Short mmCIF file of C-alpha atoms in Angstrom, two decimals:
data_model
loop_
_atom_site.label_atom_id
_atom_site.label_comp_id
_atom_site.label_asym_id
_atom_site.label_seq_id
_atom_site.Cartn_x
_atom_site.Cartn_y
_atom_site.Cartn_z
CA MET M 186 30.13 124.32 95.30
CA LYS M 187 31.23 127.89 94.59
CA LEU M 188 29.00 130.87 95.33
CA THR M 189 29.78 134.29 93.80
CA SER M 190 27.95 137.54 94.53
CA PRO M 191 28.85 141.24 94.31
CA LEU M 192 27.27 141.95 97.71
CA MET M 193 26.43 139.77 100.71
CA ASN M 194 24.65 141.07 103.82
CA LYS M 195 24.74 138.88 106.93
CA TYR M 196 22.07 139.29 109.58
CA ALA M 197 22.25 137.75 113.08
CA GLY M 198 19.48 137.10 115.56
CA GLU M 199 17.04 134.29 116.29
CA LYS M 200 16.85 133.40 112.60
CA PRO M 201 20.18 134.38 111.01
CA TYR M 202 20.23 134.79 107.24
CA LEU M 203 22.37 135.95 104.35
CA GLU M 204 20.95 138.33 101.77
CA LEU M 205 22.43 138.62 98.28
CA PRO M 206 20.53 141.65 96.93
CA GLU M 207 22.61 142.12 93.77
CA GLY M 208 22.34 138.56 92.54
CA VAL M 209 24.20 135.31 92.83
CA LYS M 210 25.95 132.68 90.72
CA ILE M 211 26.33 129.18 92.18
CA GLU M 212 28.38 126.46 90.49
CA PHE M 213 28.23 122.82 91.55
CA TYR M 214 31.22 120.56 90.92
CA ASP M 215 31.73 116.82 90.67
CA ASP M 216 34.63 114.93 92.28
CA ALA M 217 36.88 115.80 89.31
CA MET M 218 36.13 119.53 89.86
CA LYS M 219 34.11 119.71 86.63
CA VAL M 220 31.07 122.01 86.73
CA LYS M 221 27.94 119.81 86.95
CA SER M 222 25.32 122.55 87.13
CA LYS M 223 24.84 126.29 87.63
CA ILE M 224 22.21 128.51 89.22
CA THR M 225 21.97 132.27 88.75
CA SER M 226 19.43 134.81 89.97
CA ASN M 227 19.14 138.56 90.51
CA TYR M 228 18.34 138.15 94.24
CA ALA M 229 18.84 135.43 96.84
CA ILE M 230 18.38 134.89 100.55
CA LYS M 231 19.73 131.99 102.61
CA TYR M 232 18.10 131.05 105.90
CA GLU M 233 21.04 129.52 107.72
CA SER M 234 19.32 127.42 110.39
CA GLU M 235 16.81 125.93 107.91
CA GLN M 236 19.45 125.41 105.18
CA ILE M 237 17.00 126.94 102.68
CA VAL M 238 17.97 129.28 99.85
CA GLU M 239 15.30 131.33 98.07
CA LEU M 240 16.25 132.62 94.62
CA LYS M 241 14.17 135.33 92.96
CA GLN M 242 14.05 137.40 89.77
CA ASP M 243 15.31 135.80 86.57
CA VAL M 244 16.36 132.46 88.05
CA VAL M 245 18.26 130.22 85.61
CA VAL M 246 19.38 126.64 86.31
CA ILE M 247 21.60 124.81 83.81
CA ASN M 248 22.48 121.15 84.30
CA GLU M 249 25.47 119.22 82.92
CA LYS M 250 23.46 118.14 79.85
CA GLY M 251 22.79 121.78 78.98
CA ASP M 252 19.09 121.67 79.89
CA GLN M 253 17.96 125.07 81.13
CA LEU M 254 15.20 125.91 83.62
CA ASN M 255 13.90 129.49 83.83
CA THR M 256 11.58 130.82 86.53
CA GLU M 257 11.06 133.86 88.73
CA TYR M 258 11.21 131.98 92.06
CA LEU M 259 13.03 128.85 93.18
CA VAL M 260 13.72 127.24 96.56
CA TRP M 261 16.85 125.17 97.13
CA ASP M 262 16.60 122.85 100.14
CA GLN M 263 20.23 122.08 100.94
CA GLN M 264 19.42 119.30 103.44
CA LYS M 265 17.14 117.41 101.06
CA LYS M 266 19.31 118.34 98.03
CA THR M 267 16.25 119.40 96.05
CA ILE M 268 14.98 122.46 94.23
CA TYR M 269 11.32 123.36 93.81
CA THR M 270 8.95 126.18 92.90
CA ASP M 271 5.25 126.92 92.72
CA LYS M 272 5.74 129.48 89.94
CA PHE M 273 5.73 129.14 86.15
CA VAL M 274 8.75 127.21 84.80
CA LYS M 275 10.15 127.09 81.29
CA ILE M 276 12.52 124.21 80.44
CA SER M 277 14.54 124.24 77.25
#
């Protein structure tokens, strides 16, 4: 996995988190280092102890087949290796 963002703010405390207020691009690779899928959004926040990433504002997910998911809010559960949302989703 490779995460790219123009700005990352790290906050400590009881519930440490990372805030990516200017957007994020995440690329997932297979064993051969080929990009399997990508996620981009205009804002993201990662709750470190829960291993949860919330992506907001123009979220786009593209898989290795080229299928594209668009939504305004998406949760990535890193422990369960799943993504989900309760908002409107467009798949093309």
